[in-house]
XYZ file of C-alpha atoms in Angstrom:
561
model
C -153.092 -11.899 -20.487
C -153.624 -8.162 -20.101
C -154.899 -6.043 -22.977
C -151.579 -4.245 -23.476
C -149.518 -7.421 -23.038
C -148.313 -9.670 -25.844
C -145.997 -12.617 -26.311
C -144.195 -10.888 -29.181
C -144.036 -7.259 -30.222
C -142.815 -6.698 -33.791
C -141.734 -3.173 -34.709
C -142.153 -2.509 -38.426
C -144.577 -4.119 -40.898
C -142.059 -4.308 -43.717
C -140.345 -7.046 -45.682
C -139.309 -8.891 -42.502
C -142.020 -7.808 -40.085
C -144.889 -9.106 -42.213
C -143.156 -12.477 -42.538
C -142.719 -12.745 -38.772
C -146.304 -11.650 -38.108
C -147.461 -14.539 -40.262
C -145.100 -17.228 -38.995
C -145.301 -16.373 -35.278
C -149.107 -16.341 -35.303
C -149.131 -19.850 -36.737
C -148.821 -20.768 -33.058
C -152.394 -19.988 -32.033
C -151.494 -19.639 -28.363
C -149.065 -16.778 -29.067
C -150.404 -13.237 -29.017
C -148.554 -10.913 -31.415
C -148.575 -7.119 -31.799
C -147.324 -5.583 -35.053
C -146.603 -1.837 -34.980
C -146.233 0.213 -38.180
C -145.689 3.975 -38.504
C -147.354 4.113 -41.914
C -150.847 3.183 -42.999
C -152.718 1.249 -45.665
C -151.036 -0.083 -48.815
C -154.233 -0.272 -50.874
C -153.335 2.602 -53.209
C -153.405 1.765 -56.928
C -149.951 3.353 -57.170
C -148.591 0.701 -54.808
C -150.471 -2.268 -56.230
C -149.877 -1.517 -59.946
C -146.299 -2.633 -60.717
C -145.582 -0.081 -63.430
C -146.292 2.796 -60.997
C -143.303 1.865 -58.831
C -141.675 5.310 -58.997
C -144.671 6.998 -57.317
C -144.808 5.453 -53.811
C -141.024 5.591 -53.509
C -141.155 9.361 -53.919
C -144.275 10.001 -51.810
C -143.966 11.117 -48.164
C -147.162 9.278 -47.243
C -145.634 5.917 -48.142
C -141.901 6.384 -47.564
C -139.499 7.979 -45.152
C -137.738 10.486 -47.379
C -134.346 10.260 -45.696
C -131.386 12.174 -47.052
C -127.745 11.467 -46.352
C -125.175 13.866 -45.028
C -122.995 15.307 -47.812
C -121.099 12.342 -49.255
C -117.408 13.317 -49.395
C -116.493 11.092 -52.346
C -119.546 12.099 -54.401
C -118.719 15.798 -54.630
C -120.585 16.316 -51.333
C -123.938 15.412 -52.844
C -126.777 14.535 -50.462
C -128.278 11.242 -51.574
C -131.934 10.228 -51.468
C -132.609 7.267 -49.145
C -136.345 6.399 -49.145
C -137.563 3.646 -46.803
C -141.039 2.136 -46.704
C -143.546 3.726 -44.295
C -146.649 1.689 -45.103
C -147.925 -1.847 -44.642
C -145.406 -3.965 -46.515
C -142.637 -1.450 -45.811
C -140.071 -1.214 -48.571
C -141.627 -4.225 -50.327
C -144.552 -1.875 -51.048
C -142.394 0.852 -52.603
C -139.493 -1.058 -54.187
C -138.831 -2.087 -57.780
C -140.107 -5.646 -57.130
C -136.891 -7.191 -58.474
C -136.329 -10.675 -57.031
C -132.644 -11.490 -56.624
C -131.465 -13.781 -53.866
C -127.768 -13.020 -54.150
C -124.966 -15.405 -54.987
C -124.456 -18.589 -52.977
C -120.992 -17.357 -51.986
C -122.533 -14.224 -50.410
C -124.058 -16.412 -47.704
C -120.977 -18.578 -47.350
C -119.214 -15.244 -46.737
C -121.675 -14.497 -43.903
C -120.970 -17.842 -42.272
C -117.202 -17.501 -42.636
C -117.350 -14.015 -41.115
C -118.984 -15.165 -37.884
C -122.687 -15.568 -38.731
C -122.491 -19.261 -37.956
C -125.095 -21.370 -39.731
C -126.035 -18.788 -42.357
C -124.179 -20.432 -45.235
C -125.893 -21.132 -48.546
C -126.879 -24.725 -47.881
C -128.749 -23.597 -44.742
C -130.502 -20.558 -46.212
C -131.549 -22.073 -49.554
C -134.422 -24.065 -47.960
C -135.846 -20.803 -46.610
C -135.669 -19.127 -50.015
C -137.591 -22.112 -51.358
C -140.090 -22.008 -48.490
C -140.889 -18.354 -49.136
C -141.728 -18.466 -52.843
C -143.936 -19.844 -55.544
C -141.922 -19.616 -58.760
C -144.183 -19.257 -61.787
C -142.288 -21.933 -63.729
C -142.406 -24.616 -61.045
C -140.275 -25.760 -58.160
C -137.012 -27.702 -58.225
C -133.983 -28.147 -55.977
C -133.448 -24.379 -56.021
C -136.916 -22.874 -56.501
C -140.044 -23.121 -54.379
C -143.578 -23.822 -55.576
C -145.667 -23.624 -52.389
C -144.589 -20.379 -50.705
C -146.533 -17.153 -50.123
C -144.366 -14.983 -52.381
C -145.378 -14.986 -56.039
C -142.395 -14.627 -58.405
C -142.483 -14.442 -62.220
C -141.024 -12.642 -65.232
C -143.690 -10.002 -65.814
C -144.585 -10.011 -69.510
C -141.998 -12.694 -70.379
C -139.719 -10.371 -72.358
C -142.172 -9.580 -75.146
C -140.239 -6.452 -76.095
C -137.418 -7.510 -78.483
C -134.882 -5.308 -76.698
C -134.837 -7.643 -73.693
C -133.638 -10.696 -75.597
C -131.272 -8.590 -77.722
C -129.553 -7.508 -74.517
C -129.198 -11.129 -73.370
C -127.753 -12.113 -76.768
C -125.304 -9.214 -76.610
C -123.962 -10.560 -73.341
C -123.489 -13.973 -74.915
C -121.870 -12.382 -77.985
C -119.413 -10.689 -75.620
C -118.357 -14.065 -74.261
C -120.411 -14.336 -71.086
C -122.634 -17.159 -69.894
C -126.336 -17.291 -70.583
C -128.107 -18.395 -67.426
C -131.627 -19.815 -67.456
C -132.119 -18.970 -63.756
C -129.797 -16.605 -61.883
C -131.590 -17.597 -58.669
C -130.823 -21.249 -59.381
C -127.572 -23.133 -59.926
C -125.739 -20.319 -61.755
C -126.054 -16.609 -61.075
C -123.291 -15.486 -63.411
C -124.465 -14.575 -66.886
C -127.335 -12.941 -68.787
C -130.982 -13.940 -68.778
C -134.547 -13.138 -67.795
C -135.094 -11.122 -64.607
C -137.607 -12.104 -61.938
C -140.069 -9.953 -60.048
C -142.426 -10.212 -57.078
C -145.655 -9.862 -59.042
C -148.661 -12.185 -58.832
C -151.767 -12.018 -61.030
C -150.582 -8.638 -62.281
C -150.245 -7.081 -58.800
C -147.251 -6.107 -56.698
C -146.794 -9.073 -54.396
C -145.388 -7.327 -51.357
C -145.001 -9.060 -48.015
C -148.195 -7.269 -46.994
C -150.090 -9.111 -49.734
C -148.175 -12.380 -49.447
C -147.803 -12.770 -45.687
C -149.664 -10.147 -43.659
C -153.154 -10.257 -45.152
C -153.605 -14.011 -44.532
C -152.325 -13.554 -40.965
C -154.682 -10.665 -40.235
C -157.560 -13.132 -40.261
C -156.114 -14.752 -37.122
C -157.444 -13.562 -33.758
C -153.984 -13.665 -32.149
C -152.539 -10.896 -34.366
C -153.087 -7.210 -33.608
C -151.891 -4.694 -36.215
C -151.582 -1.055 -35.154
C -150.838 1.485 -37.890
C -149.755 5.143 -37.603
C -147.752 4.111 -34.534
C -144.376 5.799 -34.084
C -142.229 3.732 -31.735
C -140.204 5.916 -29.372
C -137.969 3.288 -27.796
C -137.603 -0.203 -26.424
C -138.472 -0.460 -22.719
C -135.770 -2.075 -20.602
C -135.547 -3.545 -17.141
C -131.813 -3.589 -16.654
C -130.480 -5.708 -19.506
C -133.863 -7.200 -20.440
C -136.318 -5.850 -23.023
C -139.825 -5.728 -21.566
C -141.818 -3.867 -24.230
C -141.953 -0.689 -26.276
C -143.290 2.846 -26.013
C -145.123 4.193 -29.058
C -147.173 7.214 -30.022
C -150.422 7.140 -31.964
C -152.665 10.116 -32.573
C -150.775 12.235 -30.070
C -151.136 9.689 -27.253
C -148.243 7.668 -25.840
C -148.714 3.982 -25.042
C -146.538 1.443 -23.260
C -147.011 -2.202 -24.248
C -145.404 -5.241 -22.666
C -143.828 -8.281 -24.269
C -143.790 -11.382 -22.093
C -141.648 -13.089 -24.711
C -139.583 -10.904 -27.038
C -139.391 -7.529 -28.740
C -138.322 -7.892 -32.381
C -137.105 -4.872 -34.338
C -137.913 -5.074 -38.047
C -137.609 -1.363 -38.789
C -134.943 -1.713 -41.472
C -131.347 -0.632 -41.824
C -132.085 2.963 -40.879
C -134.911 2.451 -38.401
C -133.574 -0.473 -36.370
C -130.195 1.040 -35.388
C -131.933 4.354 -34.736
C -134.398 2.669 -32.359
C -131.636 0.848 -30.535
C -129.820 4.149 -30.079
C -132.999 5.913 -28.913
C -133.246 3.121 -26.333
C -129.747 3.804 -25.009
C -128.164 0.839 -26.802
C -125.147 1.656 -28.936
C -121.830 3.468 -29.112
C -121.324 5.496 -25.938
C -119.921 8.546 -27.713
C -122.774 8.648 -30.256
C -125.403 8.329 -27.519
C -123.863 10.951 -25.264
C -123.543 13.444 -28.121
C -127.285 13.016 -28.702
C -128.074 13.497 -25.013
C -129.180 9.898 -24.504
C -128.237 7.909 -21.426
C -126.266 4.721 -22.008
C -128.213 1.616 -20.989
C -125.999 -0.832 -22.834
C -122.781 -0.079 -24.659
C -122.709 -1.826 -28.038
C -120.262 -0.056 -30.369
C -121.408 -1.630 -33.646
C -124.952 -0.221 -33.606
C -125.363 1.905 -36.726
C -121.892 1.109 -38.066
C -120.910 -1.048 -41.081
C -123.638 0.610 -43.221
C -123.529 -0.508 -46.864
C -125.521 0.152 -50.030
C -125.433 -0.391 -53.774
C -124.875 2.474 -56.174
C -125.873 2.461 -59.835
C -126.037 4.767 -62.815
C -128.054 4.725 -66.022
C -126.144 3.853 -69.185
C -128.422 5.341 -71.865
C -128.549 4.903 -75.637
C -130.817 6.086 -78.393
C -132.735 3.279 -80.083
C -132.852 3.101 -83.886
C -136.077 1.081 -83.965
C -139.492 2.352 -82.773
C -139.820 -0.378 -80.140
C -138.882 1.303 -76.861
C -141.266 2.328 -74.101
C -140.435 6.000 -74.547
C -143.325 6.293 -76.967
C -145.656 5.046 -74.168
C -144.759 7.740 -71.626
C -147.264 10.411 -72.674
C -150.378 10.916 -70.553
C -152.728 9.249 -73.058
C -150.756 6.014 -73.246
C -150.267 5.985 -69.488
C -154.031 6.320 -69.096
C -154.662 3.391 -71.441
C -152.099 1.254 -69.621
C -153.712 2.109 -66.288
C -157.256 1.393 -67.464
C -156.206 -1.965 -68.912
C -154.507 -2.859 -65.645
C -157.584 -1.892 -63.623
C -159.811 -4.036 -65.837
C -157.544 -7.002 -66.587
C -154.439 -6.796 -64.338
C -152.196 -7.407 -67.359
C -150.287 -5.548 -70.062
C -147.586 -2.967 -69.437
C -149.158 -2.062 -66.098
C -148.405 -5.524 -64.718
C -144.596 -5.397 -64.959
C -141.758 -3.380 -63.461
C -140.198 -3.402 -66.991
C -136.903 -4.860 -65.727
C -137.347 -8.164 -67.560
C -133.766 -9.042 -68.483
C -130.526 -8.692 -66.591
C -126.899 -9.666 -66.220
C -124.441 -10.597 -63.466
C -120.756 -10.541 -64.358
C -117.350 -10.437 -62.728
C -115.418 -7.234 -63.249
C -112.039 -8.910 -63.608
C -110.170 -12.174 -63.370
C -109.485 -13.266 -59.798
C -112.966 -12.386 -58.526
C -114.779 -15.599 -57.705
C -118.409 -14.568 -58.085
C -120.169 -11.654 -59.831
C -119.694 -8.149 -58.509
C -121.445 -6.176 -61.293
C -125.193 -6.229 -61.934
C -127.346 -5.042 -64.857
C -131.042 -4.238 -64.903
C -132.118 -3.695 -68.521
C -134.944 -1.258 -69.277
C -136.376 -0.841 -72.821
C -136.726 2.904 -72.293
C -134.508 5.850 -71.427
C -135.994 7.669 -68.465
C -135.355 8.949 -64.967
C -136.315 7.057 -61.806
C -139.345 9.332 -61.392
C -140.732 7.849 -64.615
C -140.187 10.891 -66.836
C -138.533 10.850 -70.242
C -134.800 11.399 -70.410
C -135.039 12.778 -73.977
C -137.366 12.806 -76.963
C -137.402 9.750 -79.196
C -136.739 6.059 -78.603
C -134.076 4.816 -76.227
C -133.015 2.125 -73.795
C -130.889 2.025 -70.687
C -129.004 -0.271 -68.384
C -128.914 0.277 -64.655
C -125.404 -0.879 -63.795
C -123.509 -0.925 -60.538
C -120.653 -2.420 -58.575
C -122.327 -4.679 -56.015
C -119.618 -5.679 -53.532
C -118.516 -2.322 -52.091
C -115.653 -2.009 -49.610
C -116.758 1.402 -48.302
C -118.624 1.576 -44.989
C -120.852 4.223 -43.446
C -123.027 4.833 -40.400
C -126.459 5.673 -38.966
C -126.160 7.923 -35.872
C -128.955 9.186 -33.640
C -129.003 12.989 -33.393
C -131.441 13.584 -30.567
C -133.548 11.851 -27.953
C -136.546 13.059 -29.982
C -137.746 10.036 -32.031
C -139.188 12.375 -34.648
C -135.784 13.765 -35.578
C -134.178 11.630 -38.310
C -130.748 10.154 -37.724
C -127.567 11.254 -39.416
C -126.830 8.927 -42.353
C -123.618 8.705 -44.329
C -122.603 5.799 -46.543
C -119.125 7.070 -47.480
C -119.912 5.946 -51.018
C -116.795 5.312 -53.169
C -114.441 6.007 -50.292
C -112.410 2.948 -51.237
C -110.367 2.830 -54.438
C -111.675 -0.681 -55.175
C -115.203 0.748 -55.445
C -114.101 3.497 -57.824
C -112.287 0.915 -59.924
C -115.456 -1.188 -60.000
C -117.378 1.661 -61.616
C -114.656 2.219 -64.207
C -115.132 -1.434 -65.109
C -118.892 -0.827 -65.321
C -118.385 1.839 -67.982
C -115.849 -0.021 -70.116
C -117.423 -3.479 -69.952
C -120.901 -2.104 -70.677
C -119.713 -0.318 -73.800
C -118.184 -3.557 -75.027
C -121.376 -5.538 -74.336
C -123.665 -3.054 -76.103
C -121.287 -2.915 -79.101
C -121.986 -6.587 -79.914
C -123.801 -7.630 -83.137
C -127.010 -8.522 -81.272
C -127.591 -4.817 -80.572
C -126.629 -3.511 -84.019
C -130.182 -2.992 -85.261
C -131.177 -1.130 -82.080
C -128.071 0.675 -80.824
C -128.010 4.388 -81.523
C -125.812 7.099 -80.074
C -124.594 6.833 -76.502
C -126.395 9.498 -74.481
C -124.916 8.851 -71.045
C -122.060 8.836 -70.048
C -121.256 10.009 -73.604
C -118.444 8.836 -75.833
C -116.213 11.700 -74.685
C -115.954 10.076 -71.226
C -112.939 7.759 -71.612
C -110.093 8.190 -69.125
C -110.153 7.050 -65.506
C -110.406 10.671 -64.417
C -113.305 11.395 -66.789
C -115.165 8.261 -65.707
C -114.617 9.047 -62.019
C -115.951 12.586 -62.493
C -119.004 11.311 -64.361
C -119.721 8.643 -61.734
C -119.467 11.092 -58.837
C -122.213 13.196 -60.425
C -124.369 10.490 -61.996
C -124.587 7.607 -59.529
C -127.707 7.152 -57.460
C -128.526 4.812 -54.646
C -130.047 1.506 -55.717
C -131.978 1.784 -52.427
C -130.327 -1.192 -50.737
C -129.151 0.132 -47.333
C -128.077 -2.740 -45.119
C -125.613 -4.165 -42.595
C -125.974 -1.473 -39.871
C -126.703 -4.024 -37.075
C -124.433 -6.768 -38.333
C -124.811 -10.379 -37.280
C -121.762 -12.140 -35.869
C -119.477 -12.398 -32.878
C -116.799 -9.734 -33.453
C -116.567 -6.387 -31.671
C -118.838 -4.628 -34.199
C -121.503 -7.353 -34.180
C -124.883 -6.212 -32.869
C -126.787 -9.505 -32.999
C -125.622 -13.086 -32.637
C -126.299 -15.815 -35.223
C -129.677 -16.371 -33.529
C -130.567 -12.688 -34.275
C -130.472 -11.809 -30.540
C -128.999 -8.453 -29.534
C -125.702 -9.028 -27.770
C -126.034 -8.387 -24.040
C -129.787 -7.719 -23.961
C -132.286 -10.467 -23.209
C -135.573 -10.814 -25.109
C -134.554 -8.409 -27.884
C -133.857 -9.311 -31.499
C -133.287 -7.524 -34.778
C -134.603 -9.218 -37.913
C -134.224 -7.276 -41.162
C -131.550 -6.310 -43.707
C -129.621 -4.404 -41.049
C -128.268 -7.705 -39.685
C -126.600 -8.711 -42.961
C -122.861 -8.905 -42.237
C -122.045 -7.932 -45.851
C -124.267 -6.836 -48.695
C -125.189 -9.581 -51.208
C -124.725 -9.320 -54.958
C -128.261 -8.351 -55.843
C -131.435 -6.648 -54.671
C -132.254 -7.051 -50.985
C -135.945 -7.907 -50.726
C -135.491 -11.647 -51.324
C -132.674 -12.157 -48.769
C -134.541 -10.032 -46.215
C -137.572 -12.301 -46.538
C -135.299 -15.346 -46.237
C -133.729 -13.947 -43.056
C -137.178 -13.464 -41.541
C -138.296 -16.978 -42.515
C -135.238 -18.528 -40.873
C -135.440 -16.219 -37.840
C -139.060 -17.273 -37.303
C -137.923 -20.843 -36.741
C -135.164 -19.663 -34.397
C -137.649 -17.593 -32.372
C -140.157 -20.439 -32.185
C -137.469 -22.909 -31.117
C -138.151 -25.119 -34.111
C -135.646 -27.344 -35.815
C -134.204 -25.538 -38.862
C -135.142 -26.830 -42.282
C -132.870 -29.566 -43.569
C -129.842 -28.138 -45.357
C -129.728 -28.352 -49.149
C -126.499 -29.704 -50.608
C -126.946 -28.723 -54.249
C -124.369 -27.795 -56.902
C -123.373 -24.154 -57.325
C -122.145 -23.614 -60.887
C -119.175 -21.265 -61.141
C -116.610 -20.454 -63.793
C -113.935 -22.993 -62.915
C -111.277 -20.699 -64.349
C -112.355 -17.570 -62.475
C -108.826 -16.937 -61.219
C -107.423 -16.704 -64.754
C -110.209 -15.080 -66.779
C -112.886 -12.428 -66.506
C -115.409 -14.334 -68.639
C -115.569 -17.817 -70.167
C -115.382 -16.586 -73.761
C -112.132 -14.742 -73.171
C -109.123 -16.189 -71.336
C -107.716 -12.760 -70.499
C -109.203 -9.757 -68.777
C -111.346 -8.102 -71.408
C -110.598 -4.489 -70.563
C -107.125 -3.334 -69.588
């Protein structure tokens, strides 16, 4: 085999690409090239969990994309960072491990992604992880991905939040990634031995010891090379020099929900009108490329804390230094957690079958850049409506691969999404007003008690919501006219080309996206290798049997009218 010739070329060393690099090189006779635009992930700010806000906001480690003005958010431009480093977005994310609800994957299957229902994907979730508390029918105990609960909710605010959810009539769930997602409980994170356990640490580093894997960093891929309707390789630039490399097997795009549709469009694959406007010749018309874009929004519900127990008193430079030194020496303490150690998943109203609202609880009141929101003690809930109806797009702007694409999510375009955020405000106030929070709950800082009517809530949300950094669904999997890949992850109409990342989700799951992205890559690896899929898992999924009639089990009517 020639030096610039490989069996598989993987574009993007992120959450999916690192998984594929590992699994495909398990076949020692297969030569694999992994291309990544970014560089090393060995920075302390990436590896130390508590420093999560730094790499996300650093140009060296993340594409700092910005949306077009969002019409339903008062024309705000929204920040959309994507990983540009080994590990991709798993090296810059919040490390929260949420698989999504079982019904999310049944929804994929029913929508045309045949075979991607829950019983088929659960074995791949199990294969990918080692759960700190041991494996069972739902959790894995032999996988590369370390998952735990950080500091096991030592701060009393975490458990008070869980109790407040129970006081309000909701379930308590001992494992939202297990039989029952709905309810309040401990939150899980991808941390192992005190370090961020990105896919670079979990999957790529072990694979880099294999002679059949070549990893090239600082490589900007220009386009996929085509011979008619067959992918033959890619063209990339490194250090000012352009290289063409050949794939005798397949080219696999793992560049994420912004990068993968953009690369397809740069290669002349996509909507004819979009390509022609950008001055790109049409090699293959595929109208769904870059469409169907979805994301989660969230805002911070902030309260003052009456007890001196919040993390706000640890945000000065001296305490941060002590936390950092302890982490360097021992890999434990407050440096070894993302601080999101309890959470909740609830349904916004009766008639919704599975949760559509999510809470991340933080025992501090701060901004995403890690700075204090106000002086004194506080706590906050990151809350959002997780099953949006609004859809956006990623559109190439130029044949120049260095020019970013046009991105617009059309956040809150649909009335159902706006209604979901009104429910967020009213249900959250009710939860935090429960007796379990009495000794901690101070004044409401944000939104503020003056925000009450639908109009006032809508105005607040338009100004306050931020992306939860979960862009997805822009190269959807299925068989309809907007589908980009088939249920085998192959690009419709192009041979030897696949997309494997969160862009192929047909709909966005109820939760953070790192875990399902890793699952997709694990399952895709078996599809690519022609292996028999793992045996399906027919396990119970615990739901509220009266979901059609009630919003929560402790209350037979909708709680907020």
